[in-house]
XYZ file of C-alpha atoms in Angstrom:
581
model
C 25.099 -8.904 29.271
C 22.133 -7.357 31.094
C 18.682 -8.479 30.118
C 16.736 -6.273 27.689
C 13.527 -7.438 29.370
C 14.143 -5.364 32.495
C 12.790 -1.873 32.750
C 14.209 1.160 34.551
C 12.065 1.803 37.604
C 12.111 5.574 37.038
C 10.682 5.232 33.481
C 8.203 2.641 34.441
C 6.820 4.847 37.189
C 6.672 7.761 34.882
C 4.844 5.999 32.167
C 2.238 4.298 34.054
C 1.602 6.487 36.954
C -2.062 7.492 36.988
C -1.624 10.912 38.602
C 1.194 12.599 36.520
C 0.808 16.105 38.025
C 1.982 19.116 36.069
C 3.808 18.605 32.771
C 7.495 19.374 32.648
C 8.680 22.507 30.851
C 9.478 21.784 27.115
C 12.623 23.755 27.429
C 13.989 21.289 29.907
C 13.207 18.275 27.770
C 15.942 15.809 26.794
C 17.455 16.395 23.364
C 16.922 13.701 20.816
C 20.567 13.157 20.073
C 21.428 12.476 23.787
C 19.227 9.390 23.916
C 21.804 6.498 23.648
C 21.846 2.839 24.469
C 24.756 3.323 26.935
C 22.784 5.808 28.977
C 19.756 3.541 29.130
C 21.846 0.545 30.114
C 23.365 2.682 32.894
C 19.960 3.282 34.333
C 18.935 -0.379 34.185
C 18.222 -2.324 37.449
C 18.927 -5.999 37.697
C 16.313 -8.424 38.887
C 13.289 -6.780 37.341
C 12.537 -9.289 34.639
C 8.943 -9.353 33.883
C 8.872 -12.708 32.233
C 8.194 -14.585 35.450
C 4.603 -15.300 36.547
C 3.084 -12.345 38.333
C -0.208 -10.440 38.496
C -0.703 -7.260 36.489
C -3.157 -4.452 36.758
C -5.742 -6.203 34.635
C -6.070 -8.759 37.383
C -4.629 -11.763 35.646
C -1.504 -13.792 35.852
C 0.918 -13.553 32.974
C 1.928 -17.062 31.802
C 4.288 -18.297 29.169
C 2.766 -19.357 25.807
C 0.385 -22.416 26.160
C 1.769 -24.933 23.748
C -0.531 -27.573 25.071
C -3.493 -25.720 23.762
C -2.142 -25.925 20.196
C -1.353 -29.682 20.668
C -4.885 -30.399 21.798
C -6.294 -28.519 18.812
C -3.965 -30.391 16.511
C -5.146 -33.683 17.870
C -8.704 -32.495 17.463
C -8.136 -31.908 13.775
C -6.360 -35.230 13.430
C -9.242 -37.116 14.882
C -11.766 -35.450 12.458
C -12.846 -36.635 9.123
C -10.271 -37.323 6.456
C -11.869 -34.866 4.023
C -11.532 -31.875 6.442
C -9.445 -28.939 5.122
C -6.959 -26.842 6.958
C -5.845 -23.458 5.604
C -2.210 -22.501 5.684
C -0.778 -19.047 5.891
C -1.168 -18.261 2.215
C -4.796 -19.298 2.174
C -4.061 -22.751 0.555
C -6.525 -25.460 1.558
C -4.978 -28.959 1.886
C -6.559 -32.113 3.260
C -4.986 -33.842 6.159
C -4.922 -37.280 4.646
C -2.685 -36.071 1.829
C -5.017 -37.327 -0.937
C -6.036 -35.619 -4.177
C -6.752 -32.262 -2.444
C -3.302 -32.406 -0.908
C -1.685 -32.830 -4.446
C -3.740 -29.978 -5.783
C -2.928 -27.827 -2.781
C 0.843 -28.547 -3.285
C 0.630 -27.449 -6.927
C -1.503 -24.475 -6.239
C 1.010 -23.359 -3.637
C 3.850 -23.527 -6.209
C 1.695 -21.511 -8.736
C 0.927 -18.919 -5.945
C 4.534 -18.533 -4.969
C 5.578 -18.092 -8.622
C 3.002 -15.453 -9.267
C 3.900 -13.452 -6.041
C 7.612 -13.653 -6.756
C 7.096 -12.600 -10.379
C 5.001 -9.661 -9.361
C 7.604 -8.557 -6.754
C 10.648 -8.844 -9.142
C 9.070 -7.390 -12.214
C 9.425 -10.640 -14.146
C 6.880 -11.580 -16.772
C 4.063 -13.499 -15.177
C 3.564 -15.735 -18.205
C 7.251 -16.655 -18.305
C 7.321 -17.512 -14.615
C 4.287 -19.797 -14.960
C 5.464 -21.450 -18.191
C 8.599 -22.675 -16.391
C 6.491 -24.637 -13.972
C 5.068 -26.844 -16.728
C 1.875 -27.608 -14.835
C -1.231 -29.230 -16.277
C -4.196 -26.895 -15.648
C -7.512 -28.187 -14.310
C -10.589 -26.317 -13.231
C -10.026 -27.307 -9.618
C -6.451 -25.971 -9.720
C -7.361 -22.714 -11.366
C -10.156 -22.152 -8.835
C -7.825 -22.851 -5.960
C -5.249 -20.327 -7.162
C -7.896 -17.719 -7.758
C -9.184 -18.396 -4.230
C -5.656 -17.687 -2.869
C -5.420 -14.477 -4.999
C -8.862 -13.214 -4.086
C -7.543 -10.079 -2.511
C -5.082 -9.420 -5.257
C -7.553 -8.805 -8.045
C -5.010 -7.656 -10.592
C -2.805 -10.652 -10.194
C -5.804 -12.914 -10.183
C -7.077 -11.461 -13.468
C -3.644 -11.818 -15.075
C -3.501 -15.465 -13.989
C -7.024 -15.980 -15.203
C -6.108 -14.498 -18.646
C -2.971 -16.602 -18.929
C -4.839 -19.777 -18.111
C -7.469 -19.069 -20.736
C -4.748 -18.939 -23.416
C -3.276 -22.348 -22.538
C -3.784 -25.309 -24.859
C -5.998 -28.137 -23.564
C -7.769 -26.004 -20.955
C -10.998 -23.976 -21.054
C -12.653 -22.010 -18.253
C -15.811 -23.495 -16.853
C -18.781 -21.341 -15.757
C -17.873 -21.680 -12.029
C -14.395 -20.172 -12.775
C -15.938 -17.288 -14.596
C -18.365 -16.737 -11.641
C -15.493 -16.762 -9.119
C -13.446 -14.304 -11.241
C -16.487 -11.962 -11.495
C -16.831 -12.145 -7.785
C -13.239 -11.147 -7.221
C -13.482 -8.190 -9.673
C -16.714 -6.935 -8.169
C -16.274 -7.617 -4.441
C -16.115 -3.957 -3.546
C -17.512 -0.769 -4.779
C -14.204 0.499 -6.122
C -13.598 -2.806 -7.953
C -17.118 -2.886 -9.363
C -16.576 0.591 -10.762
C -13.058 -0.130 -12.113
C -13.776 -3.534 -13.648
C -17.462 -3.213 -14.468
C -16.911 -3.527 -18.257
C -14.536 -6.423 -17.756
C -17.213 -8.293 -15.719
C -19.755 -7.640 -18.501
C -17.352 -9.152 -21.069
C -16.568 -12.120 -18.840
C -20.323 -12.769 -18.357
C -20.779 -12.773 -22.145
C -17.955 -15.132 -22.588
C -19.356 -17.417 -19.974
C -22.856 -17.475 -21.428
C -21.515 -17.991 -25.077
C -18.971 -20.622 -24.115
C -16.240 -18.743 -26.179
C -12.817 -17.357 -25.253
C -13.278 -14.334 -27.473
C -15.931 -11.726 -28.125
C -16.922 -10.552 -31.595
C -16.634 -6.942 -32.371
C -20.343 -6.466 -32.768
C -21.092 -7.973 -29.320
C -18.223 -5.991 -27.768
C -19.766 -2.633 -29.111
C -23.143 -3.773 -27.781
C -21.544 -4.346 -24.303
C -19.793 -0.912 -24.378
C -23.009 0.886 -25.390
C -25.092 -0.900 -22.790
C -22.618 -0.170 -20.068
C -22.279 3.468 -20.956
C -26.128 3.919 -21.080
C -26.440 2.278 -17.683
C -23.551 3.585 -15.636
C -21.786 6.441 -17.497
C -24.741 8.905 -17.878
C -23.598 11.709 -15.703
C -21.581 13.429 -18.466
C -24.431 13.105 -20.932
C -26.909 14.588 -18.520
C -24.529 17.470 -17.774
C -24.059 18.151 -21.498
C -27.769 18.053 -22.146
C -28.419 20.474 -19.235
C -25.783 22.884 -20.430
C -26.746 22.345 -24.067
C -23.230 21.123 -24.997
C -22.775 18.833 -27.958
C -20.556 15.879 -27.117
C -17.999 15.203 -29.824
C -17.232 11.610 -28.756
C -19.667 8.699 -28.957
C -21.026 7.349 -25.646
C -19.140 4.094 -25.877
C -15.738 5.882 -25.899
C -15.898 6.389 -22.170
C -16.635 2.691 -21.682
C -13.726 1.758 -23.966
C -11.419 3.978 -21.943
C -12.580 2.283 -18.776
C -11.909 -1.095 -20.284
C -8.411 -0.170 -21.553
C -7.527 1.383 -18.249
C -8.588 -1.831 -16.337
C -6.440 -3.990 -18.605
C -3.416 -1.766 -18.338
C -3.585 -1.500 -14.574
C -3.469 -5.346 -14.595
C -0.291 -5.168 -16.773
C -2.271 -6.754 -19.615
C -1.017 -4.051 -21.978
C -0.690 -6.350 -25.009
C -4.275 -7.437 -24.657
C -5.345 -3.789 -24.292
C -3.316 -2.832 -27.386
C -4.949 -5.615 -29.393
C -8.381 -4.466 -28.146
C -7.533 -0.847 -29.017
C -6.549 -1.674 -32.565
C -9.690 -3.875 -33.106
C -12.014 -1.039 -32.003
C -10.420 2.209 -32.995
C -12.010 1.941 -36.463
C -15.444 1.469 -34.858
C -15.161 3.683 -31.736
C -13.356 7.050 -32.124
C -10.541 7.262 -29.548
C -9.888 10.620 -27.799
C -6.816 12.055 -26.003
C -7.644 10.098 -22.866
C -7.541 6.775 -24.837
C -4.087 7.493 -26.096
C -2.946 8.608 -22.582
C -4.165 5.323 -21.120
C -2.277 3.246 -23.697
C 0.759 5.528 -23.283
C 0.699 4.986 -19.409
C 0.223 1.279 -19.948
C 3.370 0.867 -22.012
C 5.303 2.909 -19.501
C 4.029 0.719 -16.737
C 5.509 -2.431 -18.324
C 8.797 -0.467 -19.127
C 8.420 -0.539 -22.932
C 9.546 2.974 -24.019
C 9.618 2.323 -27.743
C 5.965 1.330 -27.807
C 5.118 4.307 -25.570
C 6.888 6.784 -27.908
C 4.998 5.111 -30.890
C 1.617 5.797 -29.147
C 2.696 9.365 -28.430
C 3.588 9.969 -32.080
C 0.277 8.546 -33.168
C -1.485 10.758 -30.668
C 0.241 13.848 -32.131
C -0.608 12.782 -35.678
C -4.294 12.370 -34.773
C -4.301 16.044 -33.590
C -4.313 15.481 -29.888
C -1.904 17.470 -27.762
C -0.160 15.606 -24.951
C -0.425 17.220 -21.592
C 2.342 17.826 -19.171
C 1.115 15.065 -16.960
C 1.607 12.502 -19.818
C 5.289 13.472 -20.204
C 5.928 13.422 -16.419
C 4.545 9.982 -16.098
C 6.807 8.765 -18.984
C 9.916 10.437 -17.493
C 9.211 9.009 -14.065
C 8.730 5.445 -15.465
C 11.925 5.674 -17.625
C 13.960 6.896 -14.640
C 12.602 4.200 -12.336
C 13.651 1.524 -14.862
C 17.041 3.009 -15.342
C 16.402 4.184 -18.878
C 18.149 7.605 -18.461
C 18.957 8.009 -22.164
C 15.280 7.666 -23.059
C 14.221 10.050 -20.251
C 16.798 12.601 -21.407
C 15.506 12.312 -24.938
C 11.995 12.916 -23.893
C 12.981 15.727 -21.651
C 14.842 17.398 -24.476
C 11.882 16.934 -26.681
C 9.658 18.808 -24.053
C 12.105 21.696 -23.948
C 12.511 22.190 -27.622
C 9.307 21.000 -29.340
C 6.832 20.991 -26.449
C 3.843 23.319 -26.490
C 2.778 25.574 -23.629
C 0.741 22.840 -22.102
C 3.587 20.310 -22.280
C 6.722 22.396 -21.424
C 8.738 21.219 -18.435
C 7.503 22.228 -15.014
C 9.154 22.054 -11.595
C 7.672 18.517 -11.127
C 9.343 17.438 -14.423
C 12.709 18.737 -13.237
C 12.163 16.874 -9.958
C 11.568 13.572 -11.723
C 14.863 14.071 -13.747
C 16.872 15.161 -10.715
C 15.787 12.138 -8.595
C 16.382 9.788 -11.518
C 19.915 11.108 -12.027
C 20.700 11.078 -8.300
C 19.893 7.288 -8.173
C 22.715 6.629 -10.614
C 25.346 8.878 -8.887
C 25.092 11.707 -11.382
C 24.886 14.502 -8.777
C 26.722 17.092 -10.855
C 24.025 16.892 -13.503
C 21.413 17.068 -10.716
C 22.582 20.402 -9.461
C 23.098 21.681 -12.999
C 19.455 21.020 -13.711
C 18.495 22.782 -10.482
C 20.480 25.868 -11.657
C 18.767 25.658 -15.066
C 15.417 25.823 -13.302
C 16.145 29.281 -11.867
C 17.600 30.592 -15.191
C 14.338 29.834 -17.104
C 12.224 31.103 -14.275
C 10.839 27.683 -13.225
C 11.262 28.058 -9.439
C 10.888 24.979 -7.301
C 8.227 25.130 -4.540
C 7.957 23.270 -1.189
C 6.401 20.101 -2.829
C 9.148 20.011 -5.443
C 11.873 20.185 -2.819
C 10.158 17.582 -0.741
C 9.989 15.139 -3.769
C 13.723 15.650 -4.431
C 14.605 15.105 -0.881
C 12.694 11.864 -0.661
C 14.024 10.559 -3.882
C 17.576 11.257 -2.882
C 17.026 9.592 0.465
C 15.613 6.514 -1.182
C 18.657 6.477 -3.501
C 20.893 6.561 -0.447
C 22.188 9.985 -1.157
C 21.831 11.505 2.361
C 24.463 14.169 1.892
C 22.807 15.399 -1.293
C 19.456 15.430 0.497
C 20.915 17.594 3.259
C 22.274 19.997 0.603
C 18.835 20.232 -0.984
C 17.363 20.977 2.554
C 19.969 23.760 3.134
C 19.359 25.253 -0.265
C 15.660 25.167 0.425
C 16.036 27.334 3.467
C 18.492 29.735 1.561
C 15.959 30.280 -1.246
C 13.284 31.431 1.213
C 11.282 28.208 1.430
C 11.352 27.242 5.010
C 11.053 23.419 5.344
C 7.756 22.476 6.943
C 6.949 19.496 9.150
C 5.882 17.478 6.040
C 9.352 17.954 4.405
C 11.053 16.856 7.590
C 8.784 13.952 8.129
C 9.298 12.827 4.587
C 13.076 12.854 5.109
C 12.707 11.167 8.494
C 10.572 8.367 7.089
C 13.230 7.209 4.748
C 15.918 7.304 7.521
C 13.634 5.294 9.810
C 12.951 2.718 7.162
C 16.769 2.312 6.623
C 17.115 2.107 10.454
C 19.620 5.013 10.558
C 18.821 5.859 14.192
C 21.547 8.428 14.828
C 20.868 10.243 11.519
C 17.117 10.313 12.391
C 17.767 11.787 15.849
C 20.137 14.356 14.360
C 17.548 15.412 11.893
C 15.005 15.828 14.703
C 17.468 18.093 16.538
C 17.880 20.158 13.404
C 14.081 20.387 13.031
C 13.750 21.644 16.612
C 16.618 24.130 16.191
C 14.876 25.489 13.071
C 11.753 26.184 15.086
C 9.716 23.348 13.524
C 7.932 21.309 16.386
C 7.722 17.495 15.816
C 4.292 16.091 15.114
C 2.647 12.912 16.358
C 3.705 11.259 13.044
C 7.437 12.164 13.931
C 7.275 10.357 17.269
C 5.363 7.435 15.805
C 8.056 6.845 13.195
C 10.873 7.093 15.784
C 9.145 4.602 18.163
C 8.402 2.161 15.403
C 12.078 2.251 14.298
C 13.325 1.508 17.844
C 10.970 -1.348 18.291
C 12.100 -2.812 14.986
C 15.667 -2.454 16.157
C 14.721 -4.375 19.407
C 15.517 -1.251 21.575
C 12.218 -0.781 23.522
C 13.927 1.487 26.167
C 14.808 4.080 23.486
C 11.155 3.914 22.325
C 10.023 4.622 25.892
C 12.288 7.684 26.027
C 10.547 8.941 22.853
C 7.228 8.303 24.517
C 8.435 10.346 27.458
C 9.666 13.112 25.074
C 6.191 13.369 23.611
C 4.797 14.263 27.091
C 7.652 16.645 27.768
C 6.794 18.655 24.680
C 3.043 18.555 25.118
C 2.262 16.270 22.152
C -1.093 14.668 22.662
C -1.166 10.930 21.989
C -3.737 9.331 19.607
C -5.005 5.800 19.169
C -2.359 4.968 16.593
C 0.359 5.889 19.098
C -1.120 3.701 21.852
C -1.544 0.789 19.454
C 1.994 1.154 18.101
C 3.403 1.262 21.633
C 1.409 -1.801 22.915
C 2.251 -3.862 19.830
C 5.996 -2.957 20.149
C 6.073 -3.711 23.850
C 4.384 -7.175 23.353
C 6.852 -7.971 20.581
C 9.790 -7.142 22.968
C 8.292 -9.259 25.810
C 7.343 -6.227 27.905
C 4.006 -7.764 28.707
C 3.220 -5.987 31.998
C 4.065 -2.542 30.459
C 1.684 -3.293 27.536
C -1.055 -4.331 29.892
C -0.743 -1.055 31.799
C -1.323 0.781 28.566
C -4.282 -1.406 27.751
C -5.786 -0.451 31.059
C -5.199 3.261 30.187
C -6.885 2.772 26.758
C -9.953 1.247 28.367
C -10.039 3.964 31.049
C -9.860 6.753 28.392
C -12.326 5.160 26.079
C -9.961 5.112 23.108
C -10.933 3.197 19.875
C -8.092 1.159 18.394
C -7.841 0.669 14.668
C -9.257 -2.792 13.749
C -5.948 -4.093 12.269
C -3.979 -3.052 15.441
C -6.793 -4.515 17.663
C -6.600 -7.811 15.809
C -2.766 -8.007 16.135
C -2.936 -7.279 19.876
C -5.574 -10.047 20.342
C -3.276 -12.484 18.583
C -0.342 -11.614 20.822
C -2.391 -11.778 23.955
C -3.715 -15.204 22.988
C -0.166 -16.503 22.442
C 0.637 -15.295 25.894
C -2.565 -16.796 27.450
C -3.865 -13.656 28.976
C -7.572 -14.430 28.652
C -8.683 -11.685 31.055
C -7.014 -8.978 28.996
C -8.566 -10.440 25.796
C -12.064 -10.397 27.349
C -11.766 -6.825 28.698
C -10.374 -5.420 25.516
C -12.987 -7.202 23.358
C -15.815 -5.789 25.556
C -14.278 -2.371 25.286
C -13.951 -2.478 21.402
C -17.478 -4.035 20.947
C -19.173 -0.785 21.645
C -17.392 0.916 18.622
C -18.745 -1.441 15.961
C -22.259 -1.760 14.702
C -22.645 -5.476 13.951
C -26.097 -5.160 12.477
C -24.979 -2.484 10.046
C -21.949 -4.441 8.920
C -24.089 -7.587 8.376
C -26.626 -5.553 6.266
C -23.851 -4.169 4.153
C -22.350 -7.647 3.522
C -25.722 -9.010 2.488
C -26.329 -6.173 0.033
C -22.936 -6.673 -1.539
C -23.457 -10.356 -1.854
C -26.810 -9.794 -3.642
C -25.069 -7.598 -6.171
C -22.451 -10.278 -6.975
C -25.074 -13.011 -7.203
C -26.879 -11.104 -10.004
C -23.688 -11.328 -12.031
C -23.421 -15.141 -11.589
C -26.728 -16.224 -12.891
C -26.291 -18.380 -15.996
């Protein structure tokens, strides 16, 4: 078996030669489908392994990972104080002496893993936490919230669950930390602003509930302070607003709870306040989407019926969201019932559109009901609801995700026959699913069809193919795609360089990656911060200090440290104002 770490000399010279000369003719380029592993192995030369110590173009010696460095750091931590904390991969802080902090850290890790597994599997978060049978303390809750500080929705769900447990009550510092998490960015501060005001009131009053009078006061105060743009516009245009000002704040509060999957709490809040605050159509839409989010079609239909009784007309977007949710949850009978209701009793605003048909067709394709899929596609043309490019794109993507590649190809052929020529977005959408499933031959065949149809591949097309080959541990095929980009005159961008360097380092092609790093520095290309951070970690594991220094100096000129510090201080001041008791 020949080593994968060797590199064909012809390819290496082509990639990293500084003077490339004239570009080859695109007509003479290598077809995608002809790139195979056997051809690459045939070109391979023995004895070119780059894992040995030698000097690269950056002027440093490539060495194997320095395990002694990690041992020395470990001994340094061991010799420190017994109260020092070390963070693990999940953000859990545990003490080295294994004392009380270690026990709390172990319990918090179990809670964190239960929360993340429940969020990924669709299981009820409360049920997953009740199984653990843990005794809640302020220290434990704060530790879990610290681990979930970047998952604000999961953190708020855990915070709400903990507040309902017997024998535990939130302390002011826990409220402060939860407010910090929900207002750490401008988007979060806008989304959870009313929630933060309610939490601040609960912290000051020392109660786990808010009376209706106080809640109305909070909604009015928030609407007068932050939601004044609609009122100013109405006053300028001399339009009389039919809804009270606090309705907008109520909608924002319900929307925040529903997006955190706290739909039962939102429903209880809605029924408490709907006699005091007049709900509008948006209020019912928010509750309808919330029940669809937690896969409760009966409660969603009940809200829809109440909405119609109150004189509000559901829009087409409301029905589409419901059908999409039901199809995703496998509730095809409920989706058919709602679809039939739209066709028979729906108004002009809520009659089925091409997007509605697309949701139904994709949902049916997931459960191998392809005959009904194409029957619905024929019904679309009979009623005059012709699909457009975006509709075809959505159907192709859904069928690919469902594993129905043959049906997706039929949709693609029918798209061309009906006069809608597939564009690069449609092909890339199809290609993305094939690359995620690591169907390399199917992806290359699709690229050939794309070129035969006169649609030139884009930079995203090449990036997806190279990423797929690196994930399949076939760097030579990724290098061929890199060469194909140059043959077809496709200019490379920073993401392409970052993806190529990251993939080469993962496949132990260190010298090739350093050649590309030298090219990035010479061309003055700015790498994305996430990619820059990943490359630094890999270079540090190799021990290539010179490359780390040169790349850091190169990237330093693209970031304004003073501006970043000023922004961080201003955001911290905003959060401190919410924490004052």
